[in-house]
mmCIF file of C-alpha atoms in Angstrom:
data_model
loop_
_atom_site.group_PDB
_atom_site.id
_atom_site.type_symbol
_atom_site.label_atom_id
_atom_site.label_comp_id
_atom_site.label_asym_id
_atom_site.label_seq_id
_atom_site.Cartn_x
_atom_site.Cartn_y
_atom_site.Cartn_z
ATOM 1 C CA UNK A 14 0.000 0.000 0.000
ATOM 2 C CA UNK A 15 0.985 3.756 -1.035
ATOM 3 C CA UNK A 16 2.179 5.486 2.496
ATOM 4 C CA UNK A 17 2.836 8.920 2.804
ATOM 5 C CA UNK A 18 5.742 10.713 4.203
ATOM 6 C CA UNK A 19 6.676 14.403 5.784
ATOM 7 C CA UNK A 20 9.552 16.361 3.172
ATOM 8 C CA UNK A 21 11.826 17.609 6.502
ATOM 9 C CA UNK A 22 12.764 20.301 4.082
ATOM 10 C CA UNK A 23 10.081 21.302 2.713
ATOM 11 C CA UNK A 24 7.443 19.931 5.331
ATOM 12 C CA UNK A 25 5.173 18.773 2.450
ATOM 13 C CA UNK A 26 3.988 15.101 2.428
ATOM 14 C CA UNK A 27 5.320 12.994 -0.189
ATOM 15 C CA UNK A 28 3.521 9.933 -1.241
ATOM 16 C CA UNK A 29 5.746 6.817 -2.280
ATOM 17 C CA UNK A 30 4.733 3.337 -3.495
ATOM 18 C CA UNK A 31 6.315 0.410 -1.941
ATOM 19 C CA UNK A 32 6.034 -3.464 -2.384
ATOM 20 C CA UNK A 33 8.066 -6.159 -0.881
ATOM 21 C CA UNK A 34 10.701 -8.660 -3.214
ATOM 22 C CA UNK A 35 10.495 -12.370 -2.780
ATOM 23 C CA UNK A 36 13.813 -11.995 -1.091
ATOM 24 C CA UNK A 37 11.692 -10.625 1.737
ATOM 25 C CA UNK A 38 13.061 -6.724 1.025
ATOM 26 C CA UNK A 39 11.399 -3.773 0.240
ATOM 27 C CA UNK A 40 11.505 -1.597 -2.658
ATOM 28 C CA UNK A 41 10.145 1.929 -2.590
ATOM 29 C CA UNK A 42 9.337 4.641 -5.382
ATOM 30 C CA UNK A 43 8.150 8.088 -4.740
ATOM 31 C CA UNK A 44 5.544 9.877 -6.682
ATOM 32 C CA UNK A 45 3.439 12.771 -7.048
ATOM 33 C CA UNK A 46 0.094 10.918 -6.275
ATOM 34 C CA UNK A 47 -1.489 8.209 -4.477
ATOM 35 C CA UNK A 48 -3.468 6.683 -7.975
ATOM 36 C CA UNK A 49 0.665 6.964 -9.709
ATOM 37 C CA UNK A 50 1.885 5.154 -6.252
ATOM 38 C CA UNK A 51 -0.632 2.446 -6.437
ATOM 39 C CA UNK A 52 -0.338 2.400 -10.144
ATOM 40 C CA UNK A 53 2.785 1.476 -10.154
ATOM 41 C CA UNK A 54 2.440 -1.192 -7.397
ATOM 42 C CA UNK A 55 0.539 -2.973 -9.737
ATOM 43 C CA UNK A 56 2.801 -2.724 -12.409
ATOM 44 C CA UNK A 57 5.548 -4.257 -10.668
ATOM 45 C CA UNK A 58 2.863 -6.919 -8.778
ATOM 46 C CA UNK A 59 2.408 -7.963 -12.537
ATOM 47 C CA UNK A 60 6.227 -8.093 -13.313
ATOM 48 C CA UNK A 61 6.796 -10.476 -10.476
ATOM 49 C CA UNK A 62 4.081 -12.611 -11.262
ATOM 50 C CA UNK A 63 5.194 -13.170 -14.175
ATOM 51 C CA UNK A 64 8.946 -13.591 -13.707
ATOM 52 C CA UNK A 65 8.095 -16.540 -10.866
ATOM 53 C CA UNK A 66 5.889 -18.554 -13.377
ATOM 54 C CA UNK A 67 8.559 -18.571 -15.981
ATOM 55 C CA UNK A 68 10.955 -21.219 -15.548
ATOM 56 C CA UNK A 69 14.771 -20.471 -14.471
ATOM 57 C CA UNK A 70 16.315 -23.215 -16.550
ATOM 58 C CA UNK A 71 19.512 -21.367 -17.971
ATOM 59 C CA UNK A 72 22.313 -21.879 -15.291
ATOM 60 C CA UNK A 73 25.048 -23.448 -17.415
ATOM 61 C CA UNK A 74 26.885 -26.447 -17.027
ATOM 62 C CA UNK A 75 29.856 -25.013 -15.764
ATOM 63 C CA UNK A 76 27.989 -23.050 -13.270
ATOM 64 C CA UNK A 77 25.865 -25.437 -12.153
ATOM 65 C CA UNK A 78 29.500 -28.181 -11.293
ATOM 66 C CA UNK A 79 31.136 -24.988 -9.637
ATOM 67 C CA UNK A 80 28.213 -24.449 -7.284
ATOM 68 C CA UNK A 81 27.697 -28.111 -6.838
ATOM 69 C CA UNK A 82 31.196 -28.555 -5.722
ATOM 70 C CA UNK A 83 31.315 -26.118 -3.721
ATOM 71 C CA UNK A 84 28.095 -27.396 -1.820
ATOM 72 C CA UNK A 85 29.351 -30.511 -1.066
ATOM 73 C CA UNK A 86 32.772 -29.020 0.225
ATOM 74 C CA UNK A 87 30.849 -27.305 2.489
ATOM 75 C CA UNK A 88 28.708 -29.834 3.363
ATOM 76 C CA UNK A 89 32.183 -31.522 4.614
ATOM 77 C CA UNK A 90 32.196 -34.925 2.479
ATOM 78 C CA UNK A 91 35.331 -36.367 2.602
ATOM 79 C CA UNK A 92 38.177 -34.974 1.011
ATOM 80 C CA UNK A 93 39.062 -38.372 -0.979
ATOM 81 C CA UNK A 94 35.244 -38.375 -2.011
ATOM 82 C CA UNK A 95 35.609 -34.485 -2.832
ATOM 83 C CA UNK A 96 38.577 -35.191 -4.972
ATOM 84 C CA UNK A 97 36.915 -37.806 -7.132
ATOM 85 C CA UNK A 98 33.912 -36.072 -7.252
ATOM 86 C CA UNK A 99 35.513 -33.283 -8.900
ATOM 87 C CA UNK A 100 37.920 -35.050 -11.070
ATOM 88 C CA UNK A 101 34.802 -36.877 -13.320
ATOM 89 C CA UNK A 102 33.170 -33.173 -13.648
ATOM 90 C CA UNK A 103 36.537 -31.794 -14.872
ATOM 91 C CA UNK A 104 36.408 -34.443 -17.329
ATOM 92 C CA UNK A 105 32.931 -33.813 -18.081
ATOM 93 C CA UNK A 106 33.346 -30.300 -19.139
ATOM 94 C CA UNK A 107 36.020 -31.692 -21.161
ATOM 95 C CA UNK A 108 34.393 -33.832 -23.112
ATOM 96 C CA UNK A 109 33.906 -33.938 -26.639
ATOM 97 C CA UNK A 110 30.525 -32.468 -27.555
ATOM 98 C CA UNK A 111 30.044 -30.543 -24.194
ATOM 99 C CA UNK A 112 29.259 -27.067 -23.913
ATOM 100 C CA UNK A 113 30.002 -25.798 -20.609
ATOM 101 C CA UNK A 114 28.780 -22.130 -21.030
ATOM 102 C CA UNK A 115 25.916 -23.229 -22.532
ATOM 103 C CA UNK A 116 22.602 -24.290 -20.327
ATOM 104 C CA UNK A 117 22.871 -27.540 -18.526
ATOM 105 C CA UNK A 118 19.713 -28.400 -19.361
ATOM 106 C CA UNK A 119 20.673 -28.441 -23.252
ATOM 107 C CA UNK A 120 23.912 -31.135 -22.361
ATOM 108 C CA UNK A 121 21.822 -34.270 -24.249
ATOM 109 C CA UNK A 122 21.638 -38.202 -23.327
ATOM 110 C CA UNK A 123 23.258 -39.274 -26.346
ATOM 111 C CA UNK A 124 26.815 -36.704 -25.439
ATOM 112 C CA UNK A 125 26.680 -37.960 -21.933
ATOM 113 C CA UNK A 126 26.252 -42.056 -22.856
ATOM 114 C CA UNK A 127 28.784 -41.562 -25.345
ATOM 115 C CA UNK A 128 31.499 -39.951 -22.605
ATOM 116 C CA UNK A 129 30.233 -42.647 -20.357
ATOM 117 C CA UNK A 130 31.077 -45.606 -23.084
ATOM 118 C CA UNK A 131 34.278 -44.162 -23.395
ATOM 119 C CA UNK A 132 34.838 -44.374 -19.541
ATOM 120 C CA UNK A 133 33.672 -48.358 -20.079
ATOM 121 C CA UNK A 134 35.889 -49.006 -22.484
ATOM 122 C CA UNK A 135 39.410 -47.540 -21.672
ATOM 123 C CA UNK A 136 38.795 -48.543 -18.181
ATOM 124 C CA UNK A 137 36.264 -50.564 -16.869
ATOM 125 C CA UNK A 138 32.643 -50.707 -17.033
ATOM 126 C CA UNK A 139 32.947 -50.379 -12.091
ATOM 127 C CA UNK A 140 34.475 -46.882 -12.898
ATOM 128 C CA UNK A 141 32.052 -45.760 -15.653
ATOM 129 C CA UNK A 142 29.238 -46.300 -13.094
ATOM 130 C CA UNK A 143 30.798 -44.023 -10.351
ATOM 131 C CA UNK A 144 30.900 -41.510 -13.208
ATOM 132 C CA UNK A 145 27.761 -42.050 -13.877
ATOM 133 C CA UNK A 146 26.959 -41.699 -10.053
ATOM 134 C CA UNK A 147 28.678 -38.444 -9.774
ATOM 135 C CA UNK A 148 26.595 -36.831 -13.180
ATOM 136 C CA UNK A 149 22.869 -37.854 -11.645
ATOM 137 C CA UNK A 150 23.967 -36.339 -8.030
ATOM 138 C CA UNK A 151 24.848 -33.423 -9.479
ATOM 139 C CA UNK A 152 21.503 -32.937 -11.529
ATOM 140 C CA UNK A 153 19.239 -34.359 -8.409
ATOM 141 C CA UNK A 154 20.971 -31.531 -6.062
ATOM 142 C CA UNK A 155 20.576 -28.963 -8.338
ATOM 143 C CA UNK A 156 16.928 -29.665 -8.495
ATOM 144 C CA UNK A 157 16.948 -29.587 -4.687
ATOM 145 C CA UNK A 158 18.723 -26.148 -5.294
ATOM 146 C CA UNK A 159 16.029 -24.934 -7.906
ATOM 147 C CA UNK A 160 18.551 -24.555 -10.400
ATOM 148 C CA UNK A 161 16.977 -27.697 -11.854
ATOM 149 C CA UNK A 162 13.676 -29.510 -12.512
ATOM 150 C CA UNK A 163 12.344 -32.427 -13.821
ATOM 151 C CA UNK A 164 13.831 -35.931 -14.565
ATOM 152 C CA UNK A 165 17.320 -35.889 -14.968
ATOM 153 C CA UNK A 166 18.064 -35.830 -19.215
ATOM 154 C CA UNK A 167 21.395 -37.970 -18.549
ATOM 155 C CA UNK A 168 19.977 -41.126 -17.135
ATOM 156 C CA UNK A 169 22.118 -43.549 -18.655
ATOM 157 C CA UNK A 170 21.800 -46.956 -18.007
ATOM 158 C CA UNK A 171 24.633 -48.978 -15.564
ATOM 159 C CA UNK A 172 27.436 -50.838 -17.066
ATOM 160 C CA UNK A 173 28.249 -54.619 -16.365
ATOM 161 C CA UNK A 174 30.520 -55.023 -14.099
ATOM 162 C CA UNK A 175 33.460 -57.496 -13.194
ATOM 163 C CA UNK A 176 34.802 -56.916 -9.963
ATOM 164 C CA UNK A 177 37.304 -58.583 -8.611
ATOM 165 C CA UNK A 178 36.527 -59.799 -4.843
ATOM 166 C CA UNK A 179 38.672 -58.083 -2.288
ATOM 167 C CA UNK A 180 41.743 -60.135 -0.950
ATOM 168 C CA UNK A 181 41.085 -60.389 2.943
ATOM 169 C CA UNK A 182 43.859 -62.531 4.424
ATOM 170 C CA UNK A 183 44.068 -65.028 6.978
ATOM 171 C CA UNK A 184 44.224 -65.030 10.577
ATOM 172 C CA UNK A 185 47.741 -66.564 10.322
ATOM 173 C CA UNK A 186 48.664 -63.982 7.551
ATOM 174 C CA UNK A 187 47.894 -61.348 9.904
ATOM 175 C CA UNK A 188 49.755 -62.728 12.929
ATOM 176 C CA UNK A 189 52.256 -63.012 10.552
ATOM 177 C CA UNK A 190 52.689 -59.877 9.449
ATOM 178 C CA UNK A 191 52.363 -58.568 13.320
ATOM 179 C CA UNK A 192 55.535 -60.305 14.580
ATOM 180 C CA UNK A 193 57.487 -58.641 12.301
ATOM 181 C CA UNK A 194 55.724 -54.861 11.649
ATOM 182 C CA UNK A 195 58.001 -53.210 14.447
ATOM 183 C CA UNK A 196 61.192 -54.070 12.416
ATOM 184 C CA UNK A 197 61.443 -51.398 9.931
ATOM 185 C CA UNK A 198 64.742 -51.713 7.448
ATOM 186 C CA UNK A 199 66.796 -48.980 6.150
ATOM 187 C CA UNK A 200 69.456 -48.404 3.932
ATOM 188 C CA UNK A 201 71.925 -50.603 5.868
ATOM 189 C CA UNK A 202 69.792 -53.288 6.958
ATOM 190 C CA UNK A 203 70.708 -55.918 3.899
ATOM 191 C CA UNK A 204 74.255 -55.599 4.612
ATOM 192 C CA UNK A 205 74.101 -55.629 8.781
ATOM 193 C CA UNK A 206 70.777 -57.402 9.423
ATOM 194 C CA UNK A 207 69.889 -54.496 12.149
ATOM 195 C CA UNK A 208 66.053 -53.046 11.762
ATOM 196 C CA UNK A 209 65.409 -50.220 13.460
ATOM 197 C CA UNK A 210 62.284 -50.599 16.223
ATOM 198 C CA UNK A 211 58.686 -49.240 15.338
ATOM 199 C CA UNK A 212 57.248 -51.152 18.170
ATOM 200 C CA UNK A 213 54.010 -48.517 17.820
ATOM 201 C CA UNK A 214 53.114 -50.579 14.293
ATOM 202 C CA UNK A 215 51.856 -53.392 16.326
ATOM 203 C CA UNK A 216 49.551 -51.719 18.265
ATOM 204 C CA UNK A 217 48.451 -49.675 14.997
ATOM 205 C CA UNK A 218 47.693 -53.275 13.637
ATOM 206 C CA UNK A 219 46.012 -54.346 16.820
ATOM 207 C CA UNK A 220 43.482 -51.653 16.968
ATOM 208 C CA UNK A 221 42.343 -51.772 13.375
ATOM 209 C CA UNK A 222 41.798 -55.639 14.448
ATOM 210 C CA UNK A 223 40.133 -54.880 17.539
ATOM 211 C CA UNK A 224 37.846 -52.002 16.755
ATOM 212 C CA UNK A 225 37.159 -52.898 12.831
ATOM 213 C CA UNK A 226 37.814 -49.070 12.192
ATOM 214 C CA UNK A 227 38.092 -47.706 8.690
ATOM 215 C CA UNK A 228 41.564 -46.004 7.812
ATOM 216 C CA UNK A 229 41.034 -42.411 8.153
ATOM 217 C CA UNK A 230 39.043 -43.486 11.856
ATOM 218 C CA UNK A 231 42.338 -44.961 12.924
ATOM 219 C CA UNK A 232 44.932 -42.856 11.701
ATOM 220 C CA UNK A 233 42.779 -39.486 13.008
ATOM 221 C CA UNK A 234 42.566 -40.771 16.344
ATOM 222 C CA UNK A 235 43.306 -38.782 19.241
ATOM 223 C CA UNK A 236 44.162 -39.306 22.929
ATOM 224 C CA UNK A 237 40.462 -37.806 23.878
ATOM 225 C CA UNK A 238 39.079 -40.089 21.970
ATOM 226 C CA UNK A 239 40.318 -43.119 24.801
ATOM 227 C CA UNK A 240 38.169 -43.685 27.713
ATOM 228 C CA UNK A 241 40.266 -46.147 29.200
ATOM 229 C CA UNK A 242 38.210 -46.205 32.533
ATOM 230 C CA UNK A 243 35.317 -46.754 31.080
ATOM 231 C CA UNK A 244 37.255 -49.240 28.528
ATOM 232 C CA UNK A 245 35.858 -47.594 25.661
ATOM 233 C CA UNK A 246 37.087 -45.672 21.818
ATOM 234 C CA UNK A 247 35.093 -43.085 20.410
ATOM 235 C CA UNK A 248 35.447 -42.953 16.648
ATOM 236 C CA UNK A 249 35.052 -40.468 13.792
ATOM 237 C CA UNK A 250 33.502 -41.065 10.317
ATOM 238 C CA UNK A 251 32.580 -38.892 7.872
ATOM 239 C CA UNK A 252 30.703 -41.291 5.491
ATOM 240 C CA UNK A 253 27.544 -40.424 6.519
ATOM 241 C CA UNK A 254 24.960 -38.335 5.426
ATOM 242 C CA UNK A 255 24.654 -34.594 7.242
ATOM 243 C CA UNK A 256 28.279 -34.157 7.821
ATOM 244 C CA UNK A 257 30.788 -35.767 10.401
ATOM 245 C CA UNK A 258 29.711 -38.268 13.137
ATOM 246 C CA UNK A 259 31.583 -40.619 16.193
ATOM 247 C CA UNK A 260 30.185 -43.457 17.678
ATOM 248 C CA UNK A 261 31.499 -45.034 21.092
ATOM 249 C CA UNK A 262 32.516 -48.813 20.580
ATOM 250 C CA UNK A 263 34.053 -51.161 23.342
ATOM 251 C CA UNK A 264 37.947 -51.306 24.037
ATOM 252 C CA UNK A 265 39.083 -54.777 24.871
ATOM 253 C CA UNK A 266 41.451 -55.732 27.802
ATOM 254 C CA UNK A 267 44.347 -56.493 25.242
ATOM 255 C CA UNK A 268 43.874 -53.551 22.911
ATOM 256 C CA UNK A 269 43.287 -51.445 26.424
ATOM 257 C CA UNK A 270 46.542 -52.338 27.972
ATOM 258 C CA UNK A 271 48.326 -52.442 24.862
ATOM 259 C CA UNK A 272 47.832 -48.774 24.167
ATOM 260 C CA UNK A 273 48.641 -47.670 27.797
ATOM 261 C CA UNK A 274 52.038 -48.869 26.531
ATOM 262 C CA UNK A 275 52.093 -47.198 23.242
ATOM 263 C CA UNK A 276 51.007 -44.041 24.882
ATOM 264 C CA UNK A 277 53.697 -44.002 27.380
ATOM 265 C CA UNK A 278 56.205 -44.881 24.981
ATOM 266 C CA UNK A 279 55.545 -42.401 22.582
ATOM 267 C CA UNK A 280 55.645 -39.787 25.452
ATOM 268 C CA UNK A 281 59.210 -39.804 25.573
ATOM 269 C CA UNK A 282 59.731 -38.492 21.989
ATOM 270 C CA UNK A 283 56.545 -36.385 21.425
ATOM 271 C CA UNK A 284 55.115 -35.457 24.391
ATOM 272 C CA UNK A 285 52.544 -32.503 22.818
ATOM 273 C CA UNK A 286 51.305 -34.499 20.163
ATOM 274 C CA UNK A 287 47.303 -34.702 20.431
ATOM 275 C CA UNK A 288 47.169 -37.665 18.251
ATOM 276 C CA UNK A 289 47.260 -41.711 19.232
ATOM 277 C CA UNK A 290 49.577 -42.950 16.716
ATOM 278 C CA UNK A 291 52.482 -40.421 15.081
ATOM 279 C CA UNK A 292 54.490 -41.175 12.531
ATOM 280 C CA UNK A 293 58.290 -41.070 13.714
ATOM 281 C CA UNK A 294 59.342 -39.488 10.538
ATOM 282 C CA UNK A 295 57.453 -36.189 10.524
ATOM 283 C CA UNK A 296 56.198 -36.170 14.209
ATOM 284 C CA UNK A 297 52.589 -35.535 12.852
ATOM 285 C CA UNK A 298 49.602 -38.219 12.443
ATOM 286 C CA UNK A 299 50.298 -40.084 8.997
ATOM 287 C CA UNK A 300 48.614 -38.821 5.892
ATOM 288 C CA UNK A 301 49.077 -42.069 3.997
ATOM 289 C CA UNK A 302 49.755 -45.478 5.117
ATOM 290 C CA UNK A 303 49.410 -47.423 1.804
ATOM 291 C CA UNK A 304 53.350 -48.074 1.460
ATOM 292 C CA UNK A 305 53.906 -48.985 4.718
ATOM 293 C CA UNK A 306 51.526 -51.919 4.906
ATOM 294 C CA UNK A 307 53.270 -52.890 0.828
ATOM 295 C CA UNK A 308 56.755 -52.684 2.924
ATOM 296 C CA UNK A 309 55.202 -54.545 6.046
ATOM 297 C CA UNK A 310 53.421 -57.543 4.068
ATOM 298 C CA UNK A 311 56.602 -58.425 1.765
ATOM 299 C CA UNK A 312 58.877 -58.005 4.635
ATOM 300 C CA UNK A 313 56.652 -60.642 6.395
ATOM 301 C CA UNK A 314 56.459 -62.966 3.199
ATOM 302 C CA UNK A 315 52.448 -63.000 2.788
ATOM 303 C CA UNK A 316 49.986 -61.401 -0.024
ATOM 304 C CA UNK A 317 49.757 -57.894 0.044
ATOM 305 C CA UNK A 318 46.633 -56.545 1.700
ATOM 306 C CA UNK A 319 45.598 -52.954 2.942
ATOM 307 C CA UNK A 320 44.206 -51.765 6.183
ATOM 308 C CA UNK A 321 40.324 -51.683 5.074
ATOM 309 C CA UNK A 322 41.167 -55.591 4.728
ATOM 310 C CA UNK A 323 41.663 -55.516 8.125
ATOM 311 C CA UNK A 324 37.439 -55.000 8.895
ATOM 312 C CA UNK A 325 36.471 -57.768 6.418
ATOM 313 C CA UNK A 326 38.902 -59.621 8.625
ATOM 314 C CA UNK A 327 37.438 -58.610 12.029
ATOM 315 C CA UNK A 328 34.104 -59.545 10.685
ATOM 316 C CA UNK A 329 35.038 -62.569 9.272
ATOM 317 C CA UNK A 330 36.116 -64.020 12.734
ATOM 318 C CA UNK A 331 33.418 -62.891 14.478
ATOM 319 C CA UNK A 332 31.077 -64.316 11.447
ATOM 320 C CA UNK A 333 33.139 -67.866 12.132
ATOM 321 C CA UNK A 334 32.272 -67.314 15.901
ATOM 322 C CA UNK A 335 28.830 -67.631 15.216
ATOM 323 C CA UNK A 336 28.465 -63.971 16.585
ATOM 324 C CA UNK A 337 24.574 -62.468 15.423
ATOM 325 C CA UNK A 338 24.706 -60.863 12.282
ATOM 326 C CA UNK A 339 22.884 -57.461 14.091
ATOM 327 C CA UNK A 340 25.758 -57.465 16.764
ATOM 328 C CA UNK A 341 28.381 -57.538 13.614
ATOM 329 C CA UNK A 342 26.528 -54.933 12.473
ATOM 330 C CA UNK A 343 27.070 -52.592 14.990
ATOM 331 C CA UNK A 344 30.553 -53.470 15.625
ATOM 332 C CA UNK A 345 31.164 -52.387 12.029
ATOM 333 C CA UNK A 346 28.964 -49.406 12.155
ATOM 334 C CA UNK A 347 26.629 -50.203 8.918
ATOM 335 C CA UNK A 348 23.210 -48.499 8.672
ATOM 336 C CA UNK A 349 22.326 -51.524 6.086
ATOM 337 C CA UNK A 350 22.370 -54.756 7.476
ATOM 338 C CA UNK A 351 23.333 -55.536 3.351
ATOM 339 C CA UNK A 352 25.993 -53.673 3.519
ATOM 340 C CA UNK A 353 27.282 -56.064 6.902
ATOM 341 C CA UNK A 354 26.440 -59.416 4.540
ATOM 342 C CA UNK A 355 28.560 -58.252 2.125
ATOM 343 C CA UNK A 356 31.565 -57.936 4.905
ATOM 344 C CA UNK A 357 30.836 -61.493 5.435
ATOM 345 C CA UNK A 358 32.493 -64.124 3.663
ATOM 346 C CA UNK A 359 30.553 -67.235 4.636
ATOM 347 C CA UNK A 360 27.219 -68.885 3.521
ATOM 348 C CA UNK A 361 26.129 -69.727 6.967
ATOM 349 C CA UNK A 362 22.368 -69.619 6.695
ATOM 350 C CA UNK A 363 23.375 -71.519 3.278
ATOM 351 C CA UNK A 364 24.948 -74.356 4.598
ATOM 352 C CA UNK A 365 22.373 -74.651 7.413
ATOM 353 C CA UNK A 366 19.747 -74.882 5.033
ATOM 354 C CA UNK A 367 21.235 -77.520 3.119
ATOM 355 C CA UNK A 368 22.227 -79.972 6.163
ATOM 356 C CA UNK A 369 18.599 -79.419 6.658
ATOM 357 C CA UNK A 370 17.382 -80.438 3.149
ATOM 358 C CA UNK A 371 19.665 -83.085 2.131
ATOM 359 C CA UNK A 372 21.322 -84.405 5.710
ATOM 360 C CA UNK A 373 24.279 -85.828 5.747
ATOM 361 C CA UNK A 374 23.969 -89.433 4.461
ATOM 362 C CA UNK A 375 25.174 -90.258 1.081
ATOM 363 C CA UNK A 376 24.057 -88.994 -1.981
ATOM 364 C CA UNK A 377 22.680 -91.625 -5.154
ATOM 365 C CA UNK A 378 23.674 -90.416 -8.289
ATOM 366 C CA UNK A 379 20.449 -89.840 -10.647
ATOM 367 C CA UNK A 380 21.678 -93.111 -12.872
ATOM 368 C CA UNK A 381 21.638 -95.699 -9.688
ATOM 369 C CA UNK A 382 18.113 -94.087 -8.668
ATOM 370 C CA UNK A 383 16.969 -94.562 -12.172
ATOM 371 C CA UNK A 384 18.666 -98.394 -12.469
ATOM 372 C CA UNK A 385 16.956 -99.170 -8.728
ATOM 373 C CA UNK A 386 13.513 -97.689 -9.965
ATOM 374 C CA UNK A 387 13.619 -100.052 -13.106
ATOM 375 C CA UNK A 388 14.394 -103.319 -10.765
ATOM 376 C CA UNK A 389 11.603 -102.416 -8.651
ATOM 377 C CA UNK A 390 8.627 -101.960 -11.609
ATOM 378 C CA UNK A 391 10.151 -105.403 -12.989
#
């Protein structure tokens, strides 16, 4: 509505229009009359009606990556997620027949299948699916955004598949390779047979077998994260949905009085640190980790395997221990109970239901039924 104002210089009242944005502010025009103040309300009622019933379609491609990116870095994904994430976009915008000033909305199926087919067939059919993955995100949180609507114009169908099954090595593999991780060699150690003493490597190993942590849990721990009178571990993951979460899981007797140790030992050289486990070399957590468990498994003579093996091994002995599948489950964290199966290398409710079916006695091949069936009719 029109309102009307007192001039402080000339002490006349002034009428001036006002209406208020969508943004929630307020825009105000004077004028020389009420009927041109409410006139032009109504103009500029019309101009916003009509501006919010046509649709906002034309944010370009590379626009709509840029702000998607920066969304989920904010959102605080994981930085190895991030990475990836923004390594299939780059490629994306790079691809032949892609536009990226132009709208997204214009980028067709047939230019995005045909990037995607490319992805299959220099590398593998697994990878061209997380690409895929990473496109449709991108379109389904820009419609969340309202930079977006409608169904997504690059659903391409998944690509087969052929994954090879993770190596997760054996209980005696891994004791294996724990009697010998503290001896680390060095440049004189093939001549001398002196290793130098990492005796903080075992315990490393012990509490990814103990607590079925994921790498970055492990490595990022810190000392406020041990409740050792309560006999508990408090660990981080940022996997989930809505940012970063910690969950509280038991701390056995062994693992509990094995880290006392550690922590007392590695007092002595870095007594400041806030972290559990340091790496010697730098006097900060470790970053990586991936060449010291290389070094570690052909130093102890057994098939290399990473850390993240270490969980499908944890739940692989407590799967052979008969422990409930929901307990495994929250030992490992999962929200899915189908992501837990898949942890699980053993066909337990399989073999049970067989025993049950067929027993144990011996099995007639199909000829000797048939030959005992014909002696019987004759």
């Amino acid at each position: 509505m029109p309102i009307q104002r007192k001039n402080k210089t000339t002490e006349k009242k002034e009428w001036f229009a006002r209406i208020t944005l969508p943004n929630g502010k307020q825009k105000e025009k004077k004028t020389t009359t009420k009927k041109e103040a409410l006139d032009w309300e109504c103009m500029m009622r019309q101009r916003l009606s009509e501006l919010s019933t046509t649709p906002t379609l034309s944010i370009s491609l590379h626009s709509l990556t840029t702000r998607h990116l920066e969304a989920q870095l904010a959102k605080g994904i994981s930085p190895r997620w991030f990475q990836d994430k923004k390594m299939v976009l780059k490629e994306l915008l790079n691809a032949s027949g892609v536009k990226p000033l132009e709208p997204a909305v214009n980028l067709d199926h047939e230019t995005v299948r045909k990037f995607l087919d490319q992805i299959a067939s220099l590398k593998s059919g697994h990878r061209a699916n997380r690409y895929r993955r990473h496109i449709l995100r991108m379109w389904a949180w820009g419609c969340k955004a309202g930079l977006t609507k409608g169904d997504c114009p690059w659903e391409v169908e998944r690509y087969k598949e052929i994954r090879n099954p993770r190596y997760i090595p054996t209980e005696d593999d891994f004791w294996k390779l724990y009697e010998s991780a503290d001896h680390v060699s060095d440049g004189s150690t093939h001549s001398t047979g002196i290793y130098q003493l990492e005796p903080h490597r075992k315990t490393l190993l012990l509490t990814f077998l103990h607590t079925a942590g994921r790498k970055s849990e492990i490595l990022n721990l810190k000392k406020e994260d041990l409740d050792f009178s309560a006999r508990k571990i408090r660990l981080w993951t940022a996997k989930r949905d809505g940012g970063v979460e910690y969950d509280w899981i038991p701390m056995t007797q062994i693992l509990h009085d094995e880290l006392i140790k550690h922590l007392a030992r590695q007092k002595v050289n870095f007594p400041f640190t806030e972290y559990v486990f340091v790496n010697p070399a730098t006097g900060r957590n470790y970053s990586s980790v991936n060449k010291m468990m290389e070094r570690m498994c052909k130093q102890a003579g057994v098939k290399p395997f990473g850390f993240h093996a270490i969980r499908h091994l944890t739940a692989s002995i407590l799967d052979n221990k008969m422990v409930p599948m929901a307990d495994i489950q929250a030992i490992l964290r999962h929200k899915s109970p189908e992501t837990t199966a898949r942890y699980i290398h053993s066909i337990r409710g399989a073999k049970v239901a067989l025993d049950e079916v067929f027993g144990t006695g011996k099995v007639i091949p199909l000829k000797s039924k048939r030959k005992a069936s014909a002696k019987a009719k004759a």
